[in-house]
PDB file of C-alpha atoms in Angstrom:
ATOM      1  CA  MET A 940     130.256 106.689 204.515  1.00  0.00           C
ATOM      2  CA  ASP A 941     129.784 106.170 208.248  1.00  0.00           C
ATOM      3  CA  GLY A 942     127.575 103.123 207.683  1.00  0.00           C
ATOM      4  CA  SER A 943     124.303 104.911 208.460  1.00  0.00           C
ATOM      5  CA  GLN A 944     121.246 104.284 206.320  1.00  0.00           C
ATOM      6  CA  LEU A 945     120.439 107.060 203.854  1.00  0.00           C
ATOM      7  CA  GLY A 946     116.926 105.784 203.076  1.00  0.00           C
ATOM      8  CA  LEU A 947     115.153 104.606 199.933  1.00  0.00           C
ATOM      9  CA  PHE A 948     116.397 106.095 196.669  1.00  0.00           C
ATOM     10  CA  GLY A 949     115.852 105.525 192.990  1.00  0.00           C
ATOM     11  CA  ILE A 950     118.868 104.241 191.091  1.00  0.00           C
ATOM     12  CA  ARG A 951     119.631 107.645 189.517  1.00  0.00           C
ATOM     13  CA  ASP A 952     119.376 109.460 192.853  1.00  0.00           C
ATOM     14  CA  ALA A 953     121.580 106.886 194.602  1.00  0.00           C
ATOM     15  CA  GLN A 954     124.154 107.115 191.802  1.00  0.00           C
ATOM     16  CA  ARG A 955     124.121 110.935 192.073  1.00  0.00           C
ATOM     17  CA  VAL A 956     124.700 110.745 195.875  1.00  0.00           C
ATOM     18  CA  ALA A 957     127.636 108.374 195.314  1.00  0.00           C
ATOM     19  CA  ASP A 958     129.120 110.621 192.596  1.00  0.00           C
ATOM     20  CA  GLU A 959     128.843 113.693 194.843  1.00  0.00           C
ATOM     21  CA  GLN A 960     130.901 111.915 197.498  1.00  0.00           C
ATOM     22  CA  GLY A 961     133.399 110.636 194.935  1.00  0.00           C
ATOM     23  CA  LEU A 962     132.520 107.012 195.749  1.00  0.00           C
ATOM     24  CA  ASP A 963     130.886 104.051 194.028  1.00  0.00           C
ATOM     25  CA  LEU A 964     127.372 102.630 194.362  1.00  0.00           C
ATOM     26  CA  VAL A 965     127.810  98.917 195.145  1.00  0.00           C
ATOM     27  CA  GLU A 966     124.896  96.464 195.105  1.00  0.00           C
ATOM     28  CA  ILE A 967     125.188  94.366 198.282  1.00  0.00           C
ATOM     29  CA  ALA A 968     121.948  92.323 198.338  1.00  0.00           C
ATOM     30  CA  PRO A 969     120.444  92.137 194.826  1.00  0.00           C
ATOM     31  CA  ASN A 970     117.720  89.643 195.806  1.00  0.00           C
ATOM     32  CA  ALA A 971     116.316  91.765 198.636  1.00  0.00           C
ATOM     33  CA  GLU A 972     113.163  93.799 198.057  1.00  0.00           C
ATOM     34  CA  PRO A 973     114.139  96.573 197.378  1.00  0.00           C
ATOM     35  CA  PRO A 974     117.756  95.723 196.421  1.00  0.00           C
ATOM     36  CA  VAL A 975     120.301  96.947 198.971  1.00  0.00           C
ATOM     37  CA  CYS A 976     123.152  99.151 197.758  1.00  0.00           C
ATOM     38  CA  ARG A 977     125.993 100.804 199.600  1.00  0.00           C
ATOM     39  CA  VAL A 978     127.946 103.958 198.827  1.00  0.00           C
ATOM     40  CA  MET A 979     131.625 103.014 199.177  1.00  0.00           C
ATOM     41  CA  ASP A 980     135.018 102.867 197.524  1.00  0.00           C
ATOM     42  CA  TYR A 981     134.683  99.697 195.442  1.00  0.00           C
ATOM     43  CA  GLY A 982     138.460  99.157 195.105  1.00  0.00           C
ATOM     44  CA  LYS A 983     138.868  99.278 198.871  1.00  0.00           C
ATOM     45  CA  PHE A 984     135.881  96.920 199.277  1.00  0.00           C
ATOM     46  CA  LYS A 985     137.395  94.375 196.848  1.00  0.00           C
ATOM     47  CA  TYR A 986     140.748  94.593 198.638  1.00  0.00           C
ATOM     48  CA  GLN A 987     139.116  93.980 202.045  1.00  0.00           C
ATOM     49  CA  GLN A 988     137.182  90.995 200.648  1.00  0.00           C
ATOM     50  CA  ALA A 989     140.414  89.537 199.236  1.00  0.00           C
ATOM     51  CA  MET A 990     142.173  90.003 202.600  1.00  0.00           C
ATOM     52  CA  LYS A 991     139.280  88.300 204.445  1.00  0.00           C
ATOM     53  CA  ALA A 992     139.417  85.361 202.018  1.00  0.00           C
ATOM     54  CA  LYS A 993     143.203  85.117 202.388  1.00  0.00           C
ATOM     55  CA  GLN A 994     142.920  85.167 206.198  1.00  0.00           C
ATOM     56  CA  ALA A 995     140.219  82.468 206.091  1.00  0.00           C
ATOM     57  CA  ARG A 996     142.470  80.253 203.933  1.00  0.00           C
ATOM     58  CA  LYS A 997     145.390  80.867 206.288  1.00  0.00           C
ATOM     59  CA  ASN A 998     143.355  79.914 209.359  1.00  0.00           C
ATOM     60  CA  GLN A 999     142.017  76.779 207.699  1.00  0.00           C
ATOM     61  CA  SER A1000     143.616  73.718 209.245  1.00  0.00           C
ATOM     62  CA  LYS A1001     145.423  71.442 206.826  1.00  0.00           C
ATOM     63  CA  VAL A1002     145.107  67.743 207.521  1.00  0.00           C
ATOM     64  CA  GLU A1003     148.536  66.247 207.080  1.00  0.00           C
ATOM     65  CA  VAL A1004     148.927  62.668 205.860  1.00  0.00           C
ATOM     66  CA  LYS A1005     152.111  60.953 207.029  1.00  0.00           C
ATOM     67  CA  GLU A1006     153.268  57.629 205.626  1.00  0.00           C
ATOM     68  CA  MET A1007     154.924  54.729 207.434  1.00  0.00           C
ATOM     69  CA  LYS A1008     156.271  51.791 205.436  1.00  0.00           C
ATOM     70  CA  PHE A1009     156.366  48.254 206.793  1.00  0.00           C
ATOM     71  CA  ARG A1010     157.478  44.928 205.358  1.00  0.00           C
ATOM     72  CA  PRO A1011     155.391  41.745 205.636  1.00  0.00           C
ATOM     73  CA  LYS A1012     158.136  39.926 207.605  1.00  0.00           C
ATOM     74  CA  ILE A1013     158.844  42.758 210.060  1.00  0.00           C
ATOM     75  CA  ASP A1014     160.518  41.742 213.329  1.00  0.00           C
ATOM     76  CA  VAL A1015     159.004  42.567 216.736  1.00  0.00           C
ATOM     77  CA  GLY A1016     161.540  45.284 217.631  1.00  0.00           C
ATOM     78  CA  ASP A1017     161.201  47.046 214.295  1.00  0.00           C
ATOM     79  CA  TYR A1018     157.414  46.751 214.504  1.00  0.00           C
ATOM     80  CA  GLU A1019     157.357  48.373 217.962  1.00  0.00           C
ATOM     81  CA  THR A1020     159.640  51.208 216.810  1.00  0.00           C
ATOM     82  CA  LYS A1021     157.518  51.969 213.756  1.00  0.00           C
ATOM     83  CA  LYS A1022     154.345  51.673 215.821  1.00  0.00           C
ATOM     84  CA  GLY A1023     155.800  54.341 218.134  1.00  0.00           C
ATOM     85  CA  HIS A1024     156.407  56.625 215.141  1.00  0.00           C
ATOM     86  CA  VAL A1025     152.830  56.097 213.943  1.00  0.00           C
ATOM     87  CA  LEU A1026     151.576  56.913 217.446  1.00  0.00           C
ATOM     88  CA  ARG A1027     153.636  60.119 217.462  1.00  0.00           C
ATOM     89  CA  PHE A1028     152.129  61.176 214.108  1.00  0.00           C
ATOM     90  CA  LEU A1029     148.629  60.446 215.393  1.00  0.00           C
ATOM     91  CA  LYS A1030     149.327  62.442 218.558  1.00  0.00           C
ATOM     92  CA  LYS A1031     150.157  65.477 216.390  1.00  0.00           C
ATOM     93  CA  GLY A1032     146.763  65.083 214.700  1.00  0.00           C
ATOM     94  CA  ALA A1033     148.017  63.779 211.352  1.00  0.00           C
ATOM     95  CA  ARG A1034     146.370  60.955 209.454  1.00  0.00           C
ATOM     96  CA  VAL A1035     148.776  58.083 208.790  1.00  0.00           C
ATOM     97  CA  LYS A1036     148.980  55.991 205.637  1.00  0.00           C
ATOM     98  CA  ILE A1037     150.432  52.566 206.421  1.00  0.00           C
ATOM     99  CA  THR A1038     152.082  50.839 203.469  1.00  0.00           C
ATOM    100  CA  ILE A1039     153.197  47.212 203.399  1.00  0.00           C
ATOM    101  CA  MET A1040     155.773  46.790 200.623  1.00  0.00           C
ATOM    102  CA  PHE A1041     155.983  43.371 199.005  1.00  0.00           C
ATOM    103  CA  ARG A1042     159.093  42.294 197.085  1.00  0.00           C
ATOM    104  CA  GLY A1043     159.663  39.284 194.893  1.00  0.00           C
ATOM    105  CA  ARG A1044     157.948  36.113 196.075  1.00  0.00           C
ATOM    106  CA  GLU A1045     156.379  37.861 199.085  1.00  0.00           C
ATOM    107  CA  MET A1046     153.484  38.654 196.719  1.00  0.00           C
ATOM    108  CA  ALA A1047     152.522  34.970 196.954  1.00  0.00           C
ATOM    109  CA  HIS A1048     151.521  35.566 200.618  1.00  0.00           C
ATOM    110  CA  PRO A1049     149.581  38.845 200.877  1.00  0.00           C
ATOM    111  CA  GLU A1050     147.922  37.518 204.052  1.00  0.00           C
ATOM    112  CA  GLN A1051     151.207  38.178 205.920  1.00  0.00           C
ATOM    113  CA  GLY A1052     150.918  41.871 205.087  1.00  0.00           C
ATOM    114  CA  LEU A1053     147.248  41.848 206.037  1.00  0.00           C
ATOM    115  CA  ASN A1054     148.160  40.306 209.409  1.00  0.00           C
ATOM    116  CA  VAL A1055     150.666  43.124 210.084  1.00  0.00           C
ATOM    117  CA  LEU A1056     148.058  45.781 209.229  1.00  0.00           C
ATOM    118  CA  GLU A1057     145.366  44.133 211.354  1.00  0.00           C
ATOM    119  CA  ARG A1058     147.789  43.799 214.286  1.00  0.00           C
ATOM    120  CA  LEU A1059     148.715  47.482 213.990  1.00  0.00           C
ATOM    121  CA  ALA A1060     145.048  48.533 213.791  1.00  0.00           C
ATOM    122  CA  GLU A1061     144.296  46.457 216.909  1.00  0.00           C
ATOM    123  CA  ASP A1062     147.295  47.858 218.829  1.00  0.00           C
ATOM    124  CA  LEU A1063     146.309  51.450 217.980  1.00  0.00           C
ATOM    125  CA  LYS A1064     142.559  50.985 218.496  1.00  0.00           C
ATOM    126  CA  PRO A1065     142.381  53.374 221.527  1.00  0.00           C
ATOM    127  CA  PHE A1066     144.107  56.135 219.539  1.00  0.00           C
ATOM    128  CA  ALA A1067     143.068  55.718 215.890  1.00  0.00           C
ATOM    129  CA  THR A1068     140.275  54.553 213.644  1.00  0.00           C
ATOM    130  CA  VAL A1069     140.796  52.745 210.354  1.00  0.00           C
ATOM    131  CA  GLU A1070     139.673  55.272 207.756  1.00  0.00           C
ATOM    132  CA  SER A1071     140.248  52.995 204.771  1.00  0.00           C
ATOM    133  CA  ALA A1072     140.476  49.242 205.167  1.00  0.00           C
ATOM    134  CA  PRO A1073     143.596  47.390 203.949  1.00  0.00           C
ATOM    135  CA  LYS A1074     143.624  47.043 200.173  1.00  0.00           C
ATOM    136  CA  LEU A1075     146.215  45.717 197.759  1.00  0.00           C
ATOM    137  CA  GLU A1076     147.413  48.140 195.068  1.00  0.00           C
ATOM    138  CA  GLY A1077     150.078  46.605 192.871  1.00  0.00           C
ATOM    139  CA  ARG A1078     152.979  45.509 195.105  1.00  0.00           C
ATOM    140  CA  ASN A1079     151.786  47.566 198.091  1.00  0.00           C
ATOM    141  CA  MET A1080     149.034  47.035 200.626  1.00  0.00           C
ATOM    142  CA  LEU A1081     147.617  50.272 202.032  1.00  0.00           C
ATOM    143  CA  MET A1082     145.586  51.262 205.082  1.00  0.00           C
ATOM    144  CA  LEU A1083     144.721  54.769 206.330  1.00  0.00           C
ATOM    145  CA  LEU A1084     144.473  55.603 210.044  1.00  0.00           C
ATOM    146  CA  ALA A1085     142.874  58.749 211.472  1.00  0.00           C
ATOM    147  CA  PRO A1086     143.421  59.963 215.051  1.00  0.00           C
ATOM    148  CA  ILE A1087     140.533  59.822 217.517  1.00  0.00           C
ATOM    149  CA  LYS A1088     139.810  63.281 218.930  1.00  0.00           C
ATOM    150  CA  GLY A1089     140.613  63.486 222.638  1.00  0.00           C
ATOM    151  CA  ALA A1090     142.252  60.037 222.814  1.00  0.00           C
ATOM    152  CA  PHE A1091     145.610  61.488 223.810  1.00  0.00           C
ATOM    153  CA  ASP A1092     144.113  63.877 226.389  1.00  0.00           C
ATOM    154  CA  THR A1093     142.892  60.968 228.539  1.00  0.00           C
ATOM    155  CA  GLU A1094     146.258  59.197 228.205  1.00  0.00           C
ATOM    156  CA  ALA A1095     148.088  62.278 229.505  1.00  0.00           C
ATOM    157  CA  THR A1096     145.789  62.593 232.523  1.00  0.00           C
ATOM    158  CA  GLU A1097     146.188  58.881 233.350  1.00  0.00           C
ATOM    159  CA  GLU A1098     149.998  59.178 233.268  1.00  0.00           C
ATOM    160  CA  ALA A1099     149.882  62.265 235.486  1.00  0.00           C
ATOM    161  CA  SER A1100     147.694  60.507 238.077  1.00  0.00           C
ATOM    162  CA  GLU A1101     150.068  57.499 238.234  1.00  0.00           C
ATOM    163  CA  LYS A1102     153.033  59.709 239.264  1.00  0.00           C
TER     164      LYS A1102
END
């Protein structure tokens, strides 16, 4: 029970030792030669395994995907504001899905939407990479941006040195 090795046993002997202690014989490494078993409380072992798995899932980082919607005929001020929002999302480590929404006859000129996406990708080049190139899906044109690791660290140090 203290984790020390009891030695080599036959299956019947090992089972008898486990029964004497009121515990279970649990096969840990079946492919080893000879197979490795442990005398333990199997219910407690299963519970600990479940808790470890739950903790691992909890510690796993979730990649968040934010969405920012643009129009093909967006004005400069609106563009700059939305670009700032995209930059803020990227700074937090989220991937950003950029959507250009076309309405009515705007579908006749999808190149306008493509120009907006390319301009945004160029403006954000130091901070983000284009994960999926612009593609037209129905009335929307989509592009996915992913943050560049460490891009915002250098920006913060540059701003601090200017002051």
